[in-house]
mmCIF file of C-alpha atoms and ligand atoms in Angstrom:
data_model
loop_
_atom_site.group_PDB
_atom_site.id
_atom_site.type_symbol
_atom_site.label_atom_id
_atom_site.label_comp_id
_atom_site.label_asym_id
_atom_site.label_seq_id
_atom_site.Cartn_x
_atom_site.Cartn_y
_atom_site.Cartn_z
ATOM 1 C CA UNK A 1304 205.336 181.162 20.980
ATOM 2 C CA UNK A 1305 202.092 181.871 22.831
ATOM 3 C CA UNK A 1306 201.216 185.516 23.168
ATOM 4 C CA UNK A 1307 199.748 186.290 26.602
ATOM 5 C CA UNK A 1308 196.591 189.088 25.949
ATOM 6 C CA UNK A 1309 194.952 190.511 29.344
ATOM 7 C CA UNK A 1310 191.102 191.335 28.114
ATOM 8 C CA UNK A 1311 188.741 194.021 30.000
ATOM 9 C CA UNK A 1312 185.641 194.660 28.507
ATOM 10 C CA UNK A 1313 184.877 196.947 30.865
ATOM 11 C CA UNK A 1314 181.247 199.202 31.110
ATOM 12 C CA UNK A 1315 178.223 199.919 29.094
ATOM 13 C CA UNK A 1316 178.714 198.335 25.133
ATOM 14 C CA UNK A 1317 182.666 197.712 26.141
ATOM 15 C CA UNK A 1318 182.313 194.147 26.668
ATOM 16 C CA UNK A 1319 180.000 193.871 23.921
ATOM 17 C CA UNK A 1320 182.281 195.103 21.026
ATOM 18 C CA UNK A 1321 185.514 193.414 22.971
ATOM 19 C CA UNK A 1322 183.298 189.918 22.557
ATOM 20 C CA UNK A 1323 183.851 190.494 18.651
ATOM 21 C CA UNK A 1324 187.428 191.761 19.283
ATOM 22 C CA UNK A 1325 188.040 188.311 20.984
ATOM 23 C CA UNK A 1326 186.221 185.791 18.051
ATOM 24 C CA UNK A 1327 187.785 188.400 15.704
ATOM 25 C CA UNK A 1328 191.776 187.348 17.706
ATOM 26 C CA UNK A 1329 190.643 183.769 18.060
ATOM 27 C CA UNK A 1330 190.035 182.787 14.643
ATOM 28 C CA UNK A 1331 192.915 184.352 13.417
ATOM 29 C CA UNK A 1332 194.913 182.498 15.824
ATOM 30 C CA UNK A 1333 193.101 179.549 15.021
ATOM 31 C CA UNK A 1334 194.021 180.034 10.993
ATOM 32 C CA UNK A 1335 197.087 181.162 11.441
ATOM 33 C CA UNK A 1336 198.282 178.562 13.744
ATOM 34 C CA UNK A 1337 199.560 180.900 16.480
ATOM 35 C CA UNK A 1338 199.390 180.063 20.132
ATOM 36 C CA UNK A 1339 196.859 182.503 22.170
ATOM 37 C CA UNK A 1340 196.272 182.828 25.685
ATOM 38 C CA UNK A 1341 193.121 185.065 27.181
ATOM 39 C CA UNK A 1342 193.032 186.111 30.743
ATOM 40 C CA UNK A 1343 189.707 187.368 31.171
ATOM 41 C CA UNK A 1344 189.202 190.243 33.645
ATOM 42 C CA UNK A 1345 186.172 191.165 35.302
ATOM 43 C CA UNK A 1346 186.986 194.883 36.061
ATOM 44 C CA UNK A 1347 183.972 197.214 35.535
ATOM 45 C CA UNK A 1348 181.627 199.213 37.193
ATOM 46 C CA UNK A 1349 179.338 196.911 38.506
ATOM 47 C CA UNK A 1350 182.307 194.815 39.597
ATOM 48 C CA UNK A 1351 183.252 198.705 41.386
ATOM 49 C CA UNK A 1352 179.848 199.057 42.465
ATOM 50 C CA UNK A 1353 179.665 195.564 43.870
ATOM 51 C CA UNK A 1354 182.764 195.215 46.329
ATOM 52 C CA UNK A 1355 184.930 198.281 45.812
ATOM 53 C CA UNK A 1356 187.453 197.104 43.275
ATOM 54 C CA UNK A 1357 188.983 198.802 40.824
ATOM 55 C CA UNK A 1358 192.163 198.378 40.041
ATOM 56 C CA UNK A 1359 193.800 195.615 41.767
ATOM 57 C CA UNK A 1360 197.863 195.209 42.439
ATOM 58 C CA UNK A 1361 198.068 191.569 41.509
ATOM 59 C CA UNK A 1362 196.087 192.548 38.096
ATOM 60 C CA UNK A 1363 198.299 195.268 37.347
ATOM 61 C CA UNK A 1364 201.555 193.060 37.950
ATOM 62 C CA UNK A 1365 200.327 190.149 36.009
ATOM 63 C CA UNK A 1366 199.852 192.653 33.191
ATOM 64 C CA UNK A 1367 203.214 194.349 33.347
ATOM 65 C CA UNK A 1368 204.866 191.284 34.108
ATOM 66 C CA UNK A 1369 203.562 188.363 32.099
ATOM 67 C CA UNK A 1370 201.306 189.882 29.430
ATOM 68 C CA UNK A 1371 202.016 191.163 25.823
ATOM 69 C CA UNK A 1372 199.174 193.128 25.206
ATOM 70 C CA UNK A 1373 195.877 194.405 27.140
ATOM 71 C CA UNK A 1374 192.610 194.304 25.163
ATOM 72 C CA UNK A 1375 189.880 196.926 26.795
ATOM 73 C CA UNK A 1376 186.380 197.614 25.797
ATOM 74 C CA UNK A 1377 185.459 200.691 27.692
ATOM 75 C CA UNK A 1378 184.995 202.659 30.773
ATOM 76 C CA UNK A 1379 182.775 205.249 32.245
ATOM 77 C CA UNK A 1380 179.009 204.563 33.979
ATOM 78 C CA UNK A 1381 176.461 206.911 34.786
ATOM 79 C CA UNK A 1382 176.237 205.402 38.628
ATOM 80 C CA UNK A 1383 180.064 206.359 39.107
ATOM 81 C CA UNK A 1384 179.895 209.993 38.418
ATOM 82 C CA UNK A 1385 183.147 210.795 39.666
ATOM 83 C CA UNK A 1386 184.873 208.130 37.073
ATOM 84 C CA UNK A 1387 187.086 206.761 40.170
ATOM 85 C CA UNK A 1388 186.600 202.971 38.840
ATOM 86 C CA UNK A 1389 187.644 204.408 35.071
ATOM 87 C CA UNK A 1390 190.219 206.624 36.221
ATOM 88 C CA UNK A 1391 192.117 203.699 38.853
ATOM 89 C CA UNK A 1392 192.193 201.358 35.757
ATOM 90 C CA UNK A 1393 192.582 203.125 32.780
ATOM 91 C CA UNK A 1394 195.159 206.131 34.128
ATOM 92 C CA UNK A 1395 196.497 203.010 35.889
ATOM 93 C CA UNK A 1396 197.495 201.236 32.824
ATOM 94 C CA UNK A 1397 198.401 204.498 30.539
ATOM 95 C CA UNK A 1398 200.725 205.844 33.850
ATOM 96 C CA UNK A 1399 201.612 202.329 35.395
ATOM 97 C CA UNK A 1400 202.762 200.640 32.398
ATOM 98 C CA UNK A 1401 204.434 204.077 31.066
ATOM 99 C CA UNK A 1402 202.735 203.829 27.674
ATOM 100 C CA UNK A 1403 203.482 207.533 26.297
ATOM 101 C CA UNK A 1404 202.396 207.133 23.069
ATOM 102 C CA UNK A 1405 198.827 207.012 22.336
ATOM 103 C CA UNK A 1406 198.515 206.489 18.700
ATOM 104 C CA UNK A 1407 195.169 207.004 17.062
ATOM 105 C CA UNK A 1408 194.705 206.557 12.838
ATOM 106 C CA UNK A 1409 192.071 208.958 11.237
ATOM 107 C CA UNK A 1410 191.516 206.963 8.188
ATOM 108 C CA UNK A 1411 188.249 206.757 6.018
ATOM 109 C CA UNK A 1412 188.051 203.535 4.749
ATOM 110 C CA UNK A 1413 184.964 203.950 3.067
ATOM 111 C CA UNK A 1414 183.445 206.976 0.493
ATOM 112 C CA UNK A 1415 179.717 206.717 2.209
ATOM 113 C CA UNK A 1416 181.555 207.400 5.800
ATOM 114 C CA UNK A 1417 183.188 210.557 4.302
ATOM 115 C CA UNK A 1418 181.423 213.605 5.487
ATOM 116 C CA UNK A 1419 183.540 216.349 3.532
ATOM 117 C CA UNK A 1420 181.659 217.218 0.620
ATOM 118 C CA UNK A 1421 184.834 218.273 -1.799
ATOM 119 C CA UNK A 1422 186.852 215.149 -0.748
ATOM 120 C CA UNK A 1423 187.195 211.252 -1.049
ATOM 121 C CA UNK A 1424 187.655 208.854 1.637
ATOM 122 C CA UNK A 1425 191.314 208.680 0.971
ATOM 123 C CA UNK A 1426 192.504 212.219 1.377
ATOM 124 C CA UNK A 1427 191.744 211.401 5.129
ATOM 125 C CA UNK A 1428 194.600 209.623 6.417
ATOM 126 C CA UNK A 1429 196.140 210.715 8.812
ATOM 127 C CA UNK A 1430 198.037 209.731 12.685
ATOM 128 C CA UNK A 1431 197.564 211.585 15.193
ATOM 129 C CA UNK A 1432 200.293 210.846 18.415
ATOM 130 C CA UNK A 1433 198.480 212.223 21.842
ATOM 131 C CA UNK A 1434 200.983 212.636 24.719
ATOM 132 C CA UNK A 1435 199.623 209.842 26.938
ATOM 133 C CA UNK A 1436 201.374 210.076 30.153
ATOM 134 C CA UNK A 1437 201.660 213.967 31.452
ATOM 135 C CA UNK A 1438 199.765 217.133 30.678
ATOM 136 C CA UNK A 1439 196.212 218.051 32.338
ATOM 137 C CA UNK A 1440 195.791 213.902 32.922
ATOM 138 C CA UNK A 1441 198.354 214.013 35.763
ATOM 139 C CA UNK A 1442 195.363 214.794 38.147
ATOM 140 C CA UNK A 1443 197.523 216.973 40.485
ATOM 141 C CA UNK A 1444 195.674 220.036 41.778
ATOM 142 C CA UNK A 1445 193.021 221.131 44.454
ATOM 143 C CA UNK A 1446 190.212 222.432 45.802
ATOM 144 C CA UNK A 1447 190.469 225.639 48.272
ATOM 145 C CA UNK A 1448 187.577 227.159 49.938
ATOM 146 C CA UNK A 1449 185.519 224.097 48.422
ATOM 147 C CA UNK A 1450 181.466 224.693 47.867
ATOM 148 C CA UNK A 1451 181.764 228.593 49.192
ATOM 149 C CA UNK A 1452 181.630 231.392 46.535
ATOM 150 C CA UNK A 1453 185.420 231.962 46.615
ATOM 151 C CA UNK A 1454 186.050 228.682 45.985
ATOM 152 C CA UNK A 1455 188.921 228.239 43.817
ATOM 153 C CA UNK A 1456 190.038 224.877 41.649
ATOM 154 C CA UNK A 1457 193.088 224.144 40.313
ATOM 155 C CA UNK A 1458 194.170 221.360 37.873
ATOM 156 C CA UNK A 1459 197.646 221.409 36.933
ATOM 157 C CA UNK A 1460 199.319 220.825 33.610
ATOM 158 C CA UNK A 1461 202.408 218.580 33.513
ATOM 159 C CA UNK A 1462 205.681 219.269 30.758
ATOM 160 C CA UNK A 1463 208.613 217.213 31.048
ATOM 161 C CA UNK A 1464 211.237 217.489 28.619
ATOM 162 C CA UNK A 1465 211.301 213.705 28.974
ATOM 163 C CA UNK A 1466 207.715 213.586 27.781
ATOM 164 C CA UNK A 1467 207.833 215.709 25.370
ATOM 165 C CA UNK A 1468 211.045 215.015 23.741
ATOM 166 C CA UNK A 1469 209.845 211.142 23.697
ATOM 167 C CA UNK A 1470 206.505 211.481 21.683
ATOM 168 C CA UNK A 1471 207.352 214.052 18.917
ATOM 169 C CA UNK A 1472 210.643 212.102 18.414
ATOM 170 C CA UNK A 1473 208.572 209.416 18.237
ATOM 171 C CA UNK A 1474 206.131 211.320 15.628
ATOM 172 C CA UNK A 1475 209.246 211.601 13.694
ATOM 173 C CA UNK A 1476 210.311 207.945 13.666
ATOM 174 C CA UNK A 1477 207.176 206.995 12.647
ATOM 175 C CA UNK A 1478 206.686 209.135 9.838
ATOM 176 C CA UNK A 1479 210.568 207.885 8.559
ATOM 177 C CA UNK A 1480 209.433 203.827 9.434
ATOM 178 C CA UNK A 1481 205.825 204.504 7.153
ATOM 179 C CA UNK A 1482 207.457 206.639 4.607
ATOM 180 C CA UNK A 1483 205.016 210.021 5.745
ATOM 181 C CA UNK A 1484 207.089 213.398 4.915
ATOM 182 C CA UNK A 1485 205.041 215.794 6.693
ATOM 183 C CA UNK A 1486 204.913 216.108 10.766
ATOM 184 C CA UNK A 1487 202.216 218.689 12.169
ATOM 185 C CA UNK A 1488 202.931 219.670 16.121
ATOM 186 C CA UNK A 1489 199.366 221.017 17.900
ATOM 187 C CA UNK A 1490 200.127 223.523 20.785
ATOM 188 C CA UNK A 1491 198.796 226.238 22.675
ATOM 189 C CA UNK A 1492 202.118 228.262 22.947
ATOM 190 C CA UNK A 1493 200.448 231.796 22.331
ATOM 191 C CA UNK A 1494 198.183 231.040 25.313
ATOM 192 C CA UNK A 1495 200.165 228.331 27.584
ATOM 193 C CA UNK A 1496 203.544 230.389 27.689
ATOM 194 C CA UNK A 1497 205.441 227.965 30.009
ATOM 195 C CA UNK A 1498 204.455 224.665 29.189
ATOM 196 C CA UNK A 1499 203.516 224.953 25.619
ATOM 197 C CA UNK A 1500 207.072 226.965 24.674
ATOM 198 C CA UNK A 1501 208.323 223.720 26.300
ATOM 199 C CA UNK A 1502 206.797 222.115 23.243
ATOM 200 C CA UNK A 1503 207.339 224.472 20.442
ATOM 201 C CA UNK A 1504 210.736 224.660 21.121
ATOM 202 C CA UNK A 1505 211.564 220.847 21.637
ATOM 203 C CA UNK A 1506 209.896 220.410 18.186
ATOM 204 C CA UNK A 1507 211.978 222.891 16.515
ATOM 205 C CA UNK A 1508 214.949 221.082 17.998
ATOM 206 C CA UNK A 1509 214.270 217.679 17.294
ATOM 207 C CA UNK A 1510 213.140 218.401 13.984
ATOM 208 C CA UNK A 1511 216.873 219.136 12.762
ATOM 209 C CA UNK A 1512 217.464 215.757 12.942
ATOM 210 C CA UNK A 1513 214.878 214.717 10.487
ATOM 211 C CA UNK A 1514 215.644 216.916 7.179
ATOM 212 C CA UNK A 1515 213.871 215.207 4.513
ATOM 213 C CA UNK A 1516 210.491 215.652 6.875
ATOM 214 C CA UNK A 1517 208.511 218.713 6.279
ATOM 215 C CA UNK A 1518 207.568 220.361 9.867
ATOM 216 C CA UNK A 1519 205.039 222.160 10.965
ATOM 217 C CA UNK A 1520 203.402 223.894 13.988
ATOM 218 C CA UNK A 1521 199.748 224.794 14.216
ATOM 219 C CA UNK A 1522 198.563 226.091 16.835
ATOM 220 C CA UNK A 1523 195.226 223.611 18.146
ATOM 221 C CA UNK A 1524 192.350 225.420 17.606
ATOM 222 C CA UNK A 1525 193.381 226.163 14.133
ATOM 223 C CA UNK A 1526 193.877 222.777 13.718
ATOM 224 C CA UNK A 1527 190.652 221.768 14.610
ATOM 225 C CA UNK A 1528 189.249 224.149 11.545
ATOM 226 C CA UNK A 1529 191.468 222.980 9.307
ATOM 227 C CA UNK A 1530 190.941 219.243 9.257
ATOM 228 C CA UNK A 1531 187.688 220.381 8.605
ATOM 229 C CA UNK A 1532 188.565 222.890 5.561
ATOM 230 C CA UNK A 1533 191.458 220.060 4.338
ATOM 231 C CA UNK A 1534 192.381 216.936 5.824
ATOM 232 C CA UNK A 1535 194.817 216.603 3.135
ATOM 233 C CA UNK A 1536 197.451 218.740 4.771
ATOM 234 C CA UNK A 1537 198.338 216.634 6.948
ATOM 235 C CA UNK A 1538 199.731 213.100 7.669
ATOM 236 C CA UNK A 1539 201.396 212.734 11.199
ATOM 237 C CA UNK A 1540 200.392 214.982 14.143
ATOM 238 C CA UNK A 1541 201.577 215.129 17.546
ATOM 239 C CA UNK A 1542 200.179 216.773 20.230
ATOM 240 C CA UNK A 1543 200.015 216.943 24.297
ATOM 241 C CA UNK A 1544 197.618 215.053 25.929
ATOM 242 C CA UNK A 1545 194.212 216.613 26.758
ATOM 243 C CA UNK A 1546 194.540 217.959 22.418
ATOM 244 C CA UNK A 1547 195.054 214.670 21.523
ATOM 245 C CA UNK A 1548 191.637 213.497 23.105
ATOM 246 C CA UNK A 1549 189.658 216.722 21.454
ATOM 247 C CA UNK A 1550 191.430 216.320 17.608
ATOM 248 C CA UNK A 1551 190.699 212.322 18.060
ATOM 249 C CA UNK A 1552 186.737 213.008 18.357
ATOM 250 C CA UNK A 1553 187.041 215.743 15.871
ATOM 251 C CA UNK A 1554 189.195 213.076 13.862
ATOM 252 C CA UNK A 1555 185.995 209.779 14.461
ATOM 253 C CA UNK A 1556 183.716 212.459 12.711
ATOM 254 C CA UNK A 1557 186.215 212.652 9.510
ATOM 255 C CA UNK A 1558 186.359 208.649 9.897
ATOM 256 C CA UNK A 1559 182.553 207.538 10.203
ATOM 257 C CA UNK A 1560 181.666 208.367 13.756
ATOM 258 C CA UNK A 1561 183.329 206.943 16.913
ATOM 259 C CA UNK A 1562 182.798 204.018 15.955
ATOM 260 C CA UNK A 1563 185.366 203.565 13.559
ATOM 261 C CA UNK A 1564 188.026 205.307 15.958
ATOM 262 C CA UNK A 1565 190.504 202.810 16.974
ATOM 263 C CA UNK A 1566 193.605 203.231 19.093
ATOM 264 C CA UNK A 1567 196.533 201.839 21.241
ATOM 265 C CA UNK A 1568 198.254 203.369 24.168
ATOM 266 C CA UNK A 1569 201.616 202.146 23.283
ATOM 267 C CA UNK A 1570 205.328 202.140 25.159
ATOM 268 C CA UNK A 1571 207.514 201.030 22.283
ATOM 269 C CA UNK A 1572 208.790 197.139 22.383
ATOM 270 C CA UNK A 1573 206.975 197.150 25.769
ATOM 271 C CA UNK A 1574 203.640 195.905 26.980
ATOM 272 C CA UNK A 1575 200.926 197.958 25.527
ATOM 273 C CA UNK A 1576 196.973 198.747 25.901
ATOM 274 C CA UNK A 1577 194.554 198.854 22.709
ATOM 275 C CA UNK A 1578 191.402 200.316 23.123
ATOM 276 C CA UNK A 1579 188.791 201.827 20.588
ATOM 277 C CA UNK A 1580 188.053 205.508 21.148
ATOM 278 C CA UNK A 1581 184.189 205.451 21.240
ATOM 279 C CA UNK A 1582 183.779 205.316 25.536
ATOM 280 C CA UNK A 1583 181.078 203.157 27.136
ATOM 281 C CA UNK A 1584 178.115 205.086 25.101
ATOM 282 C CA UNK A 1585 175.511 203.859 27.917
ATOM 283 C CA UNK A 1586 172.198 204.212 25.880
ATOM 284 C CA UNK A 1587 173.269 201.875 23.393
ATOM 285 C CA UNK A 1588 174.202 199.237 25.976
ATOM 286 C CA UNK A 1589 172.930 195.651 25.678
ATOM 287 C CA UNK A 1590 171.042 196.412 22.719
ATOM 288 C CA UNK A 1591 173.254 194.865 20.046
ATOM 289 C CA UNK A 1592 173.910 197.780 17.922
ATOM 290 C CA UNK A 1593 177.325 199.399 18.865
ATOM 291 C CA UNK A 1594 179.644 199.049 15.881
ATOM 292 C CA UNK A 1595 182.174 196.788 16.249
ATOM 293 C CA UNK A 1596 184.407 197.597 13.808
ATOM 294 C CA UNK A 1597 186.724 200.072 16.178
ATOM 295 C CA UNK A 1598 187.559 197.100 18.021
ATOM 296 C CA UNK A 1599 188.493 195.048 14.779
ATOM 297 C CA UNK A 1600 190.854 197.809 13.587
ATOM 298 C CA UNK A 1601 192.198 198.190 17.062
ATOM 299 C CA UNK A 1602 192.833 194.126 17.040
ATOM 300 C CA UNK A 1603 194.844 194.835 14.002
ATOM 301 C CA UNK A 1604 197.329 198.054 15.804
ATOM 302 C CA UNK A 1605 197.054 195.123 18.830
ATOM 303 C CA UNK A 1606 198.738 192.291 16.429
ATOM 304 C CA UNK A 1607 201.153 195.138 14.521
ATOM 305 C CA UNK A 1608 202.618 195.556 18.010
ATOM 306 C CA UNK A 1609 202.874 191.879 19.057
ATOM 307 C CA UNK A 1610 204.417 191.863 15.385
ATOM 308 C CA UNK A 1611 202.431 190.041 13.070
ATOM 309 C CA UNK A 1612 202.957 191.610 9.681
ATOM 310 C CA UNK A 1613 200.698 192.365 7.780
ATOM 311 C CA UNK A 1614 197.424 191.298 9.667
ATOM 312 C CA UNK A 1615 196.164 194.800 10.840
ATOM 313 C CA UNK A 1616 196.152 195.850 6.582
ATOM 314 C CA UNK A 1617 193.542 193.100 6.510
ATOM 315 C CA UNK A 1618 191.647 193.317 9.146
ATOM 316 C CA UNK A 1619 191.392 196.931 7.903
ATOM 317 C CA UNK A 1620 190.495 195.992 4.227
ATOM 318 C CA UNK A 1621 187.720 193.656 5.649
ATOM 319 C CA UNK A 1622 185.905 196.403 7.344
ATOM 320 C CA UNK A 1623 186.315 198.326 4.351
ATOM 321 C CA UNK A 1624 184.662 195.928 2.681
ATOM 322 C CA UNK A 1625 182.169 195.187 5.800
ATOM 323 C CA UNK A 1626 181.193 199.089 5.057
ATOM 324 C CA UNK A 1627 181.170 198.430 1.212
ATOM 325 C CA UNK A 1628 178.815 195.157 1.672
ATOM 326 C CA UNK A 1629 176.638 196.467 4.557
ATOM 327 C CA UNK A 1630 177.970 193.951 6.924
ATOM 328 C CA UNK A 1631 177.828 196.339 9.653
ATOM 329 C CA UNK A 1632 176.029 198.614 11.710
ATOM 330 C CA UNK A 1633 172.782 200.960 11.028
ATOM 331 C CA UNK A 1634 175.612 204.040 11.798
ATOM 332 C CA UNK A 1635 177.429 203.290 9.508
ATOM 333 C CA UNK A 1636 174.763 201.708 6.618
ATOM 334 C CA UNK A 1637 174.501 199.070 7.107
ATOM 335 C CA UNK A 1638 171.660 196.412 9.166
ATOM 336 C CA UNK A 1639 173.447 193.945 10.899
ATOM 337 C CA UNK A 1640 173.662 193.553 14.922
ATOM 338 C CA UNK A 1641 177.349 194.027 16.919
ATOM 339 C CA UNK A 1642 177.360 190.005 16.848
ATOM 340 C CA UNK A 1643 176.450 189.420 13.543
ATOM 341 C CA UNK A 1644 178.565 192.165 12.284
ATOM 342 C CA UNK A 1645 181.812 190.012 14.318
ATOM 343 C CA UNK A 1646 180.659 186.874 12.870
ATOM 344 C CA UNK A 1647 180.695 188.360 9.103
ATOM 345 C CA UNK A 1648 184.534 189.753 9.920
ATOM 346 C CA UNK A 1649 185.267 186.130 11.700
ATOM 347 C CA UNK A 1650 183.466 184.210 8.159
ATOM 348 C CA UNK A 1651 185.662 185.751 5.621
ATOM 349 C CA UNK A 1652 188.821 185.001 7.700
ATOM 350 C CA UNK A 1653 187.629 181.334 8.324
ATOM 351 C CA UNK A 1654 187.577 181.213 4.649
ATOM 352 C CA UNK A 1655 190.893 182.637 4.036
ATOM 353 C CA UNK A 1656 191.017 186.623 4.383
HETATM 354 C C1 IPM B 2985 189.741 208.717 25.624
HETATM 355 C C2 IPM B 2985 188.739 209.029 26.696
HETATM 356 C C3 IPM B 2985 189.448 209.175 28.051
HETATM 357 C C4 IPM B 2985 190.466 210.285 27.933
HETATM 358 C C5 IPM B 2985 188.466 209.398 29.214
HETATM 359 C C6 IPM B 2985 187.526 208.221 29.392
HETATM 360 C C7 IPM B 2985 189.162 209.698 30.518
HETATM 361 O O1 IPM B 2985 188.011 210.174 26.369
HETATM 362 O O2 IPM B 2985 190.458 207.700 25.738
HETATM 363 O O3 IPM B 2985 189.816 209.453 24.646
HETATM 364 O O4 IPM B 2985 190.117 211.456 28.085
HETATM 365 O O5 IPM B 2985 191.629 209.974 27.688
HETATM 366 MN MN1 MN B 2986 188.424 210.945 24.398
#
């Protein structure tokens, strides 16, 4: 059966390191015999900047209608300041398509990425689940008395018990399906009374239904200092949305830098968007030296959800041993270019990785 991938590269180095992802899904396919079609997507700034589109309709029904998976590079440009091209197609894909769980693996594949002085690449492994659909992301809120000195803004935070009950059950089921024991909830509830006791006490609730799994609740900045002091305490954590997105970049820096930080913006069994965390990063752009290696390890979450088995464990033990060989970037030791470092990955699985 063919699988139907919709591929944005998007701004600054996103279509650069989402040219690897593609030679990277190619040869595979090639290898492996599977059927693959591309539909290529020219959705960007400059495309924004150019004649006003950002997001069409017929793009966004193709997607949810005929596509398995969305490959996208990144988003964000220094000439759109107010993100409205980024925000139209991104928010458009994580709210349109409904994809609530946006699941983002801290590992350290490699000892020299490992920043910790007292610990070893392995004791970081961990999965972090970001709410993906509600919280501070909603964009609802206002301006009053805009550009005078009383002026007042207001961004609100969204809680459903929907959305909330969906991704730490889901936080659960994942730690039972991978065989984790311990789930860590992030909130604010000492601060955020309404929305965050929401949280705390869906957590407690759902957790009676998992009894072998140890539970936990932190609250987030204390998290942040101890994945810092001990990334060993923890294996799956779920959070709300805008805590997800500050523990993820907090989470690159235990992994190798942002470049290493892959993800996917999932809706279980559904049609799902896989993106690596890094952002457009605009000075690198064009210059062939943005690690690619995000991008392969987000091909591999891309091919666990179309359900091949077994492929993202070796994409991931080839860019461990991309790291180990210096077939990578300067970042991250070693002296290739973004190409080069794509072509290495797409070599060893031409000759059977
Ligand atoms: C991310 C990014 C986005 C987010 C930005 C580009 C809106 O930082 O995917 O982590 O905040 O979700
Ligand atoms: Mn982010």
């Amino acid at each position: 059966m063919t699988k139907k991938i919709a591929v944005i590269g998007g701004d600054g180095i996103g279509p650069e390191v989402v040219a690897e992802g593609v030679k990277v899904l190619e040869a595979l396919a090639d290898v492996r015999g599977w059927g693959l079609e591309l539909l290529h997507y020219d959705l960007c700034a400059d495309r924004f900047l150019k004649d006003g589109t950002t997001f069409p309709n017929e793009v966004a029904d193709t997607i949810a209608n005929e596509c398995d998976a969305v490959l996208l590079g990144a988003l964000g440009d220094p000439r759109v300041p107010d993100m409205r091209h980024a925000r139209d197609i991104l928010f458009g894909l994580r709210f349109g398509l409904d994809l609530y769980v946006n699941l983002r693996p801290i590992q350290c594949l490699h000892e020299s990425l490992m920043p910790l002085k007292k610990f070893k690449a392995s004791d970081v492994d961990i999965t972090v689940l970001r709410e993906n659909t509600e919280g501070i992301y909603v964009g609802i809120g206002g301006h009053f008395k805009k550009g005078t000195p009383d002026e007042i803004a207001v961004q609100e935070d969204f809680n459903s018990r929907k959305g909330v009950e969906r991704i730490i059950r889901e936080a659960f089921e994942l730690a039972r399906r991978t065989g984790k024991t311990k789930v860590a909830m992030a909130d604010k509830h000492n601060a955020m009374m309404h929305g965050h006791e929401l949280w705390i006490r869906c957590f407690r609730e759902v957790a009676e239904e998992y009894p072998e799994i140890e539970t936990r609740h932190v609250f987030v900045d204390a998290m942040c200092l101890f994945l810092v002091q001990d990334p060993t305490q923890f294996e799956v954590v779920v959070t709300c949305n805008l805590f997800g997105d500050i523990i993820t970049d907090l989470g690159a820096a235990l992994q190798g830098g942002m470049g290493m930080a892959a993800s996917g913006n999932i809706h279980p069994g559904k049609v799902s968007l896989f993106e690596p965390v890094h952002g457009s990063a605009p000075p690198l752009t064009g210059k062939d030296v943005a690690n690619p290696l995000a991008t392969v390890l987000t091909v591999g979450m891309l091919l666990t959800h179309l359900g091949f088995e077994g492929e993202e464990a070796k994409l991931t033990a080839l860019v461990r041993r991309a790291i180990e060989t210096g077939h990578c970037t300067r970042e991250v030791g070693g002296d290739l270019g973004t190409r080069a470092t794509g072509d290495w990955i797409v070599e060893q699985i031409r000759s059977g990785a």
